[in-house]
PDB file of C-alpha atoms in Angstrom:
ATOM      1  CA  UNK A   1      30.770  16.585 -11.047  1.00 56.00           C
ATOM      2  CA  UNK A   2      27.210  15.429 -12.107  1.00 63.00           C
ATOM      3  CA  UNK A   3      26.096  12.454 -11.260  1.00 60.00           C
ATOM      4  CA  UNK A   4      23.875  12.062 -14.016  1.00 71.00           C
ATOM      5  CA  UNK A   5      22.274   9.879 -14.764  1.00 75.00           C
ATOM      6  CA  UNK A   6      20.289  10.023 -11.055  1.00 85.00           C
ATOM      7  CA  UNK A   7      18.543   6.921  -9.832  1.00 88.00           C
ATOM      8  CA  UNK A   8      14.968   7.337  -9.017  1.00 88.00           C
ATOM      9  CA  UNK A   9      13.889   7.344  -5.273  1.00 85.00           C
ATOM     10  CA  UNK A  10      13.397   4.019  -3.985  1.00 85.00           C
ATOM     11  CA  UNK A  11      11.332   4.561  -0.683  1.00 83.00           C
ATOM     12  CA  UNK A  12       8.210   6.293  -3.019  1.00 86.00           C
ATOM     13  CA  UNK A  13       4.873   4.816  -2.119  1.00 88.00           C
ATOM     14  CA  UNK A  14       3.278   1.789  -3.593  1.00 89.00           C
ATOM     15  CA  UNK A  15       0.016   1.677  -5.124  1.00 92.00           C
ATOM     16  CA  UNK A  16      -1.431  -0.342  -2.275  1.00 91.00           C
ATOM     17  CA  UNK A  17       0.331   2.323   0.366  1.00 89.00           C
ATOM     18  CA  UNK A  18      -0.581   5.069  -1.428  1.00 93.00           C
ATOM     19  CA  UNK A  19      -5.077   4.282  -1.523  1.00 94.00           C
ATOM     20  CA  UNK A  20      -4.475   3.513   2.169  1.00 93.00           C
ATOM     21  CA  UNK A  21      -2.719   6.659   3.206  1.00 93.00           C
ATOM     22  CA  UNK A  22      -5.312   8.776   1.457  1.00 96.00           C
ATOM     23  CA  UNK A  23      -7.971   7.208   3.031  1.00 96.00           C
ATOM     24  CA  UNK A  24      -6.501   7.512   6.305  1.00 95.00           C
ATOM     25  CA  UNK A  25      -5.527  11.311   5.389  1.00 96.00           C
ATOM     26  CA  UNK A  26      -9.809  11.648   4.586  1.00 97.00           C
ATOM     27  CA  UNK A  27     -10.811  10.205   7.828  1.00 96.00           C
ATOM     28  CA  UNK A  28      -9.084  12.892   9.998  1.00 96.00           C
ATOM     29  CA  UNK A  29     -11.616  15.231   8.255  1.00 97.00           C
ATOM     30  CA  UNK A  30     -14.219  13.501  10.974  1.00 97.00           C
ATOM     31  CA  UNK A  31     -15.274  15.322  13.609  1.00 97.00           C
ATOM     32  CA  UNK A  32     -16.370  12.239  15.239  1.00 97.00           C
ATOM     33  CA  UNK A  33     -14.988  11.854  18.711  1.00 96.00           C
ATOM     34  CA  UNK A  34     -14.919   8.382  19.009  1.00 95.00           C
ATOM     35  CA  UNK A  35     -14.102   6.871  15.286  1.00 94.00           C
ATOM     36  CA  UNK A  36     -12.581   8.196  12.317  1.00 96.00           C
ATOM     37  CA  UNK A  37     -12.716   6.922   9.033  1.00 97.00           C
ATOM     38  CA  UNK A  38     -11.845   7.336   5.725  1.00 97.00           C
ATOM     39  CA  UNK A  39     -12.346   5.446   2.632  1.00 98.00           C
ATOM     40  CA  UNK A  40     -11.044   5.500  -1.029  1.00 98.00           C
ATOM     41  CA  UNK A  41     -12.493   4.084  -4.161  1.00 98.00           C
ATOM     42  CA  UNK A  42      -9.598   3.133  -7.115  1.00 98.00           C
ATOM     43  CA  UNK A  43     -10.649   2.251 -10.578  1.00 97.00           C
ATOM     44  CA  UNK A  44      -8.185  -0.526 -12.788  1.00 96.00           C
ATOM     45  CA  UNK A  45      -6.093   2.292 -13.663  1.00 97.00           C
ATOM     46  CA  UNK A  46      -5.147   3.418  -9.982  1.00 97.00           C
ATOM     47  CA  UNK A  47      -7.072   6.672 -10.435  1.00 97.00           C
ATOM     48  CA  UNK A  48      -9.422   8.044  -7.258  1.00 98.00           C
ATOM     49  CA  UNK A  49     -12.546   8.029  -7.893  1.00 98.00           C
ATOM     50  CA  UNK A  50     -14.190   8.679  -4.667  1.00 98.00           C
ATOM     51  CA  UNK A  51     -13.216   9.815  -1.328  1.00 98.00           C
ATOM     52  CA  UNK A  52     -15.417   9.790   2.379  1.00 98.00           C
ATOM     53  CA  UNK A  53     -14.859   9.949   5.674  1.00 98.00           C
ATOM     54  CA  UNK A  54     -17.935   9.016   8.443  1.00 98.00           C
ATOM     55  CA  UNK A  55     -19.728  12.320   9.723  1.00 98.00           C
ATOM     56  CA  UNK A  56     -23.189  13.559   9.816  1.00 98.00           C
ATOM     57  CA  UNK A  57     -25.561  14.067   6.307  1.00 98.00           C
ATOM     58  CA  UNK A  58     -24.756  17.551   4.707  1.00 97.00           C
ATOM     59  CA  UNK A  59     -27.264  20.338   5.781  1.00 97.00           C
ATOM     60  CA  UNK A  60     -27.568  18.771   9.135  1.00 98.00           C
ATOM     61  CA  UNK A  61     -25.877  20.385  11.649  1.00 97.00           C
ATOM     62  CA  UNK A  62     -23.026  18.204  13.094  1.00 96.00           C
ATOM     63  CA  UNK A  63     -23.353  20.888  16.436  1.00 97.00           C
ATOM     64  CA  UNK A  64     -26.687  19.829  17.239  1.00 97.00           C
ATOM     65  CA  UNK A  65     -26.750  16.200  16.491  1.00 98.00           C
ATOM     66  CA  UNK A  66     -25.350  13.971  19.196  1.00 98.00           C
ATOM     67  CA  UNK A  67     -21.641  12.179  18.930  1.00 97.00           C
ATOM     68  CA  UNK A  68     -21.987   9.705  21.814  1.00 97.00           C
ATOM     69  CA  UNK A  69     -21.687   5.970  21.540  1.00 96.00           C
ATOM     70  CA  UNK A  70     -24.362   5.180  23.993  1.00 97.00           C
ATOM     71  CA  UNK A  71     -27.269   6.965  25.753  1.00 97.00           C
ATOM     72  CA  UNK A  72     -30.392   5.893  27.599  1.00 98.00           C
ATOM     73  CA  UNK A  73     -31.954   6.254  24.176  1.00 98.00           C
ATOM     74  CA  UNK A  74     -30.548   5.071  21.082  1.00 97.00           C
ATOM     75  CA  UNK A  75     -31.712   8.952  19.197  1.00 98.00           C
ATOM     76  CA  UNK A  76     -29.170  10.437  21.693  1.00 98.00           C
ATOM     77  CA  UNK A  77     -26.331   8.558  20.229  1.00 98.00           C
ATOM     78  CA  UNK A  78     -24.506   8.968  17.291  1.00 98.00           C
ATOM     79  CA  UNK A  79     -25.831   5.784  15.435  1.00 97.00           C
ATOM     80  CA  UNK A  80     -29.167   6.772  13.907  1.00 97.00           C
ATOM     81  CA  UNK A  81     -27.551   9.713  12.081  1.00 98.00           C
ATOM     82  CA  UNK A  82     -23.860   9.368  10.924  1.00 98.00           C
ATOM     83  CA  UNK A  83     -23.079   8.339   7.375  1.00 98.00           C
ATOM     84  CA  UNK A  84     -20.383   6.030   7.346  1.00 98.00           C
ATOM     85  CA  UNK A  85     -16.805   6.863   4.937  1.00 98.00           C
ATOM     86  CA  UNK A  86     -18.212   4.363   2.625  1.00 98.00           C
ATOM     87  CA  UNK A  87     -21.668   5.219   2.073  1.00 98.00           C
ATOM     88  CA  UNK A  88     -19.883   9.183   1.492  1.00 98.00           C
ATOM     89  CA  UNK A  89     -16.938   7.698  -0.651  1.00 98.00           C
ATOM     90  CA  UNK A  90     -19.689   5.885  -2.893  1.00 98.00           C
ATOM     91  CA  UNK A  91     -21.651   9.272  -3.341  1.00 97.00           C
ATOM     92  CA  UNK A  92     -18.556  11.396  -3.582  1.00 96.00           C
ATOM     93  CA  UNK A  93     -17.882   9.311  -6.627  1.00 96.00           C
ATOM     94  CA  UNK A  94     -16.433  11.629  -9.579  1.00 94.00           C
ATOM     95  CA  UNK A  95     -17.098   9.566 -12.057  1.00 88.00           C
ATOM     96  CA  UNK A  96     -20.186   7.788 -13.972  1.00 88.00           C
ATOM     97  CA  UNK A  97     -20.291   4.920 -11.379  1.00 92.00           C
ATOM     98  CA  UNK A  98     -17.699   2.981  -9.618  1.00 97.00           C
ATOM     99  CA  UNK A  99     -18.445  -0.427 -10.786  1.00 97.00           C
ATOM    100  CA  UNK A 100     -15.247  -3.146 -10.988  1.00 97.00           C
ATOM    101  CA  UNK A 101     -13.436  -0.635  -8.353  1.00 98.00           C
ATOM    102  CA  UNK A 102     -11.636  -1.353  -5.454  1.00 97.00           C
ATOM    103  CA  UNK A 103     -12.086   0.427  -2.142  1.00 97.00           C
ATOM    104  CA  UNK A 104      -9.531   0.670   0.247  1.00 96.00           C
ATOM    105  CA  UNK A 105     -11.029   1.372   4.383  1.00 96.00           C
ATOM    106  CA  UNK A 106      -9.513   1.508   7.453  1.00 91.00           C
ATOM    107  CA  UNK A 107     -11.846  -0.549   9.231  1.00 94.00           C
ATOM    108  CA  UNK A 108     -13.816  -3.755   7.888  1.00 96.00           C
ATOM    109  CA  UNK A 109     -17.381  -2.395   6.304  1.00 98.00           C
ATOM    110  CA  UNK A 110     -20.451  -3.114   8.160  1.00 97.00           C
ATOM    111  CA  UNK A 111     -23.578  -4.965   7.035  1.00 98.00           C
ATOM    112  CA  UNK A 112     -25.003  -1.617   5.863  1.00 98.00           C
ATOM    113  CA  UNK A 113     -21.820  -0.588   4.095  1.00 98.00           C
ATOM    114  CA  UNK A 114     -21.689  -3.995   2.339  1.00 98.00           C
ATOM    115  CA  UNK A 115     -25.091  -3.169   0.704  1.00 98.00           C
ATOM    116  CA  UNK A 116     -24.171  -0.300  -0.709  1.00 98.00           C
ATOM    117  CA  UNK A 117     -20.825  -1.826  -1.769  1.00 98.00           C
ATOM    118  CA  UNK A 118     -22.558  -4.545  -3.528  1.00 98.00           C
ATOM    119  CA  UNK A 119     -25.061  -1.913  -5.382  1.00 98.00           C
ATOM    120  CA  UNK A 120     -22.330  -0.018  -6.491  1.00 98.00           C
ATOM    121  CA  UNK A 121     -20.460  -2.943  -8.319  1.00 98.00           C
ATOM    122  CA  UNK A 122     -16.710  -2.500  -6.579  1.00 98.00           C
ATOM    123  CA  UNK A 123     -15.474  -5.930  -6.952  1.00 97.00           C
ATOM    124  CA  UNK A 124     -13.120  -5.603  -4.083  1.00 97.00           C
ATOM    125  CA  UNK A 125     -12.653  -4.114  -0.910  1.00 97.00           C
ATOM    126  CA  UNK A 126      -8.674  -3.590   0.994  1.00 95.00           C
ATOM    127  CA  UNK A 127      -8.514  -2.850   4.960  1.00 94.00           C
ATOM    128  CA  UNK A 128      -6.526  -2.477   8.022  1.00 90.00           C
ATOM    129  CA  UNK A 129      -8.576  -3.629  10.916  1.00 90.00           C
ATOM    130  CA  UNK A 130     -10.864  -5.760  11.810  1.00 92.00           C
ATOM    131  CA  UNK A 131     -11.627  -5.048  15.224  1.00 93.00           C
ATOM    132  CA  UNK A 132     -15.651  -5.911  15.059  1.00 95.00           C
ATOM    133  CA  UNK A 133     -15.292  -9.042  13.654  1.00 94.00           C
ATOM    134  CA  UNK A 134     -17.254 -11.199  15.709  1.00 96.00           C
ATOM    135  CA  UNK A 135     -20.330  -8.687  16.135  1.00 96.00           C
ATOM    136  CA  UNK A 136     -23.817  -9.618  14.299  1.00 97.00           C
ATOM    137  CA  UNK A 137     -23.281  -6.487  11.544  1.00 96.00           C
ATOM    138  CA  UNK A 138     -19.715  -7.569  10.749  1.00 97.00           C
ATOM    139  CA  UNK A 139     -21.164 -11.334  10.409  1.00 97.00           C
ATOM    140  CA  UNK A 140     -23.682 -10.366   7.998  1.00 98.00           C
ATOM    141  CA  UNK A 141     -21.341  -8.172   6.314  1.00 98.00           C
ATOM    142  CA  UNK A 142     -19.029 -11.009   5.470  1.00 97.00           C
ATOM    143  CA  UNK A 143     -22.039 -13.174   4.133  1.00 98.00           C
ATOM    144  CA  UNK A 144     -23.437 -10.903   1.582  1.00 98.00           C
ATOM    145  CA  UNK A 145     -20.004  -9.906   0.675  1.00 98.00           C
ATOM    146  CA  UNK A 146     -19.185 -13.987   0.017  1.00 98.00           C
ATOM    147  CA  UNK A 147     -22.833 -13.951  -1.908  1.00 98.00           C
ATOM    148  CA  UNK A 148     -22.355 -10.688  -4.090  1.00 98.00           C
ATOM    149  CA  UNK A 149     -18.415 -12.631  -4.819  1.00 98.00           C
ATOM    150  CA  UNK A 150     -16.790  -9.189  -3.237  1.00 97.00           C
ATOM    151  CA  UNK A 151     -13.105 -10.279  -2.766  1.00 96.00           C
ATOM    152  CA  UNK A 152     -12.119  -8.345   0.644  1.00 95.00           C
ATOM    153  CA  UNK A 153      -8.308  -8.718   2.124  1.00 87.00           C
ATOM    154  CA  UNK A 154      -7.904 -10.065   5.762  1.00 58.00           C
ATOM    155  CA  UNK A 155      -5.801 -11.902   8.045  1.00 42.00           C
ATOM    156  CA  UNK A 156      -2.943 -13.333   6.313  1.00 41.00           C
ATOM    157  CA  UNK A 157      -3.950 -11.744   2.881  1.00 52.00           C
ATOM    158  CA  UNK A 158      -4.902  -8.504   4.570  1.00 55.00           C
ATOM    159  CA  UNK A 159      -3.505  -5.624   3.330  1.00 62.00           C
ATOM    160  CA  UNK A 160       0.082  -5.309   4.837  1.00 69.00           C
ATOM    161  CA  UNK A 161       2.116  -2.289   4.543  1.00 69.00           C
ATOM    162  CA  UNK A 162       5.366  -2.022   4.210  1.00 75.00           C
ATOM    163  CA  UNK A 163       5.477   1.296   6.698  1.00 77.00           C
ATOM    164  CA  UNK A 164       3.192   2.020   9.565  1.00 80.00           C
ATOM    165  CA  UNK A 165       3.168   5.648   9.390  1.00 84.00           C
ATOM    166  CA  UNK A 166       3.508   8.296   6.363  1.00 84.00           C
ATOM    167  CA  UNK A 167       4.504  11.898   7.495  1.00 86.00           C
ATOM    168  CA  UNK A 168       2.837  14.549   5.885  1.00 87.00           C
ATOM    169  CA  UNK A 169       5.655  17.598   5.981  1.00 88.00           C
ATOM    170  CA  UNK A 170       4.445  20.549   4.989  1.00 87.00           C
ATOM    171  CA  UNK A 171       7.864  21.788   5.567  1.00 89.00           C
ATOM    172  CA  UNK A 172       9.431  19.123   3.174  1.00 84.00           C
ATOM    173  CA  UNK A 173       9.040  21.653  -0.157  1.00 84.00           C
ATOM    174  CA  UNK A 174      11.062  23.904   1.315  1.00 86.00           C
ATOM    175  CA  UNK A 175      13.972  21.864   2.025  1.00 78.00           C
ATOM    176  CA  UNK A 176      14.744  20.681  -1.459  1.00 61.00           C
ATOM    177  CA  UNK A 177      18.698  22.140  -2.601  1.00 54.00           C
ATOM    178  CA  UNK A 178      17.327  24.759  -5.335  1.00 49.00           C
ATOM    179  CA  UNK A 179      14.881  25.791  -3.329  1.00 49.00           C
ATOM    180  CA  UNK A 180      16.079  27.289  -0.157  1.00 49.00           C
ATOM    181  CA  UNK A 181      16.391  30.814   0.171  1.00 53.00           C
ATOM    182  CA  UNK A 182      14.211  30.982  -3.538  1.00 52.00           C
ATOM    183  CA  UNK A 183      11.737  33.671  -3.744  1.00 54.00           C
ATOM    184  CA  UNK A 184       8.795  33.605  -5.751  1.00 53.00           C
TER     185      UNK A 184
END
């Protein structure tokens, strides 16, 4: 008996879910101890355009620059030298630019972030945490992001999913009906 015709999945990821989850997929790319983050840049048609996560500048050896959050002296910390997911996102762009995008980041962008945000034209910018809000960078952040007219998600219009965790299975292929016990 065929139960034709089949309703589609319900449970499939939103848009909104979706950005997130790939972003958060990027960020465990970092080999940063501390932090990892990821960020992904959507035009109006829900394509990706661009894709970072924070770690140090290419050609510079991520073994012999320093991953600590604080030292005696600020060159033996990580600070002077990581990129951040959105500065990498913004030059990862595969595309002509990424102006009237949205960028979806796990954590709010910092003041330095927010520069090249507003430089790059994305008109909006979706997160999940907010954890440094009341620091100086995260303060200026918010100004030139008001300023620039950057629309930016938080508290009660923060981005809210619906899930808190996607799996990634790489076992899931293999346990679709037709498939078990298929050889290729």
């Amino acid at each position: 008996s065929s139960d034709f015709p089949a309703k589609k999945r319900e449970d499939y990821l939103e848009w909104p879910e979706y950005f997130m989850a790939v972003a958060f997929l990027s960020a465990q790319r970092s080999k940063d101890p501390n932090s990892q983050v990821g960020a992904c840049i959507v035009n109006q048609e829900n394509k990706i355009v661009g894709i970072g996560y924070n770690g140090m500048p290419n050609g510079c050896d991520d073994d012999l620059l320093p991953w600590s959050r604080s030292a005696d002296d600020r060159l033996d910390t990580k600070y002077p030298y990581v990129c951040h997911a959105e500065l990498n996102a913004i030059m990862n762009k595969n595309s002509a630019d990424v102006k009237g995008c949205s960028m979806y980041v796990a954590l709010f962008p910092c003041n330095e972030c927010a520069k090249l945000i507003i430089q790059a034209g994305l008109k909006e910018v979706i997160y999940l945490s907010d954890k440094y809000h009341d620091t100086p960078e995260m303060t200026a952040s918010r100004r030139l992001l008001n300023m620039a007219g950057i629309q930016y998600r938080y508290k009660k219009q923060q981005f809210e999913p619906k899930r808190t965790q996607v799996v990634i299975d790489f076992n899931s292929i293999n346990q679709a009906g037709m498939l078990n016990g298929a050889t290729n």
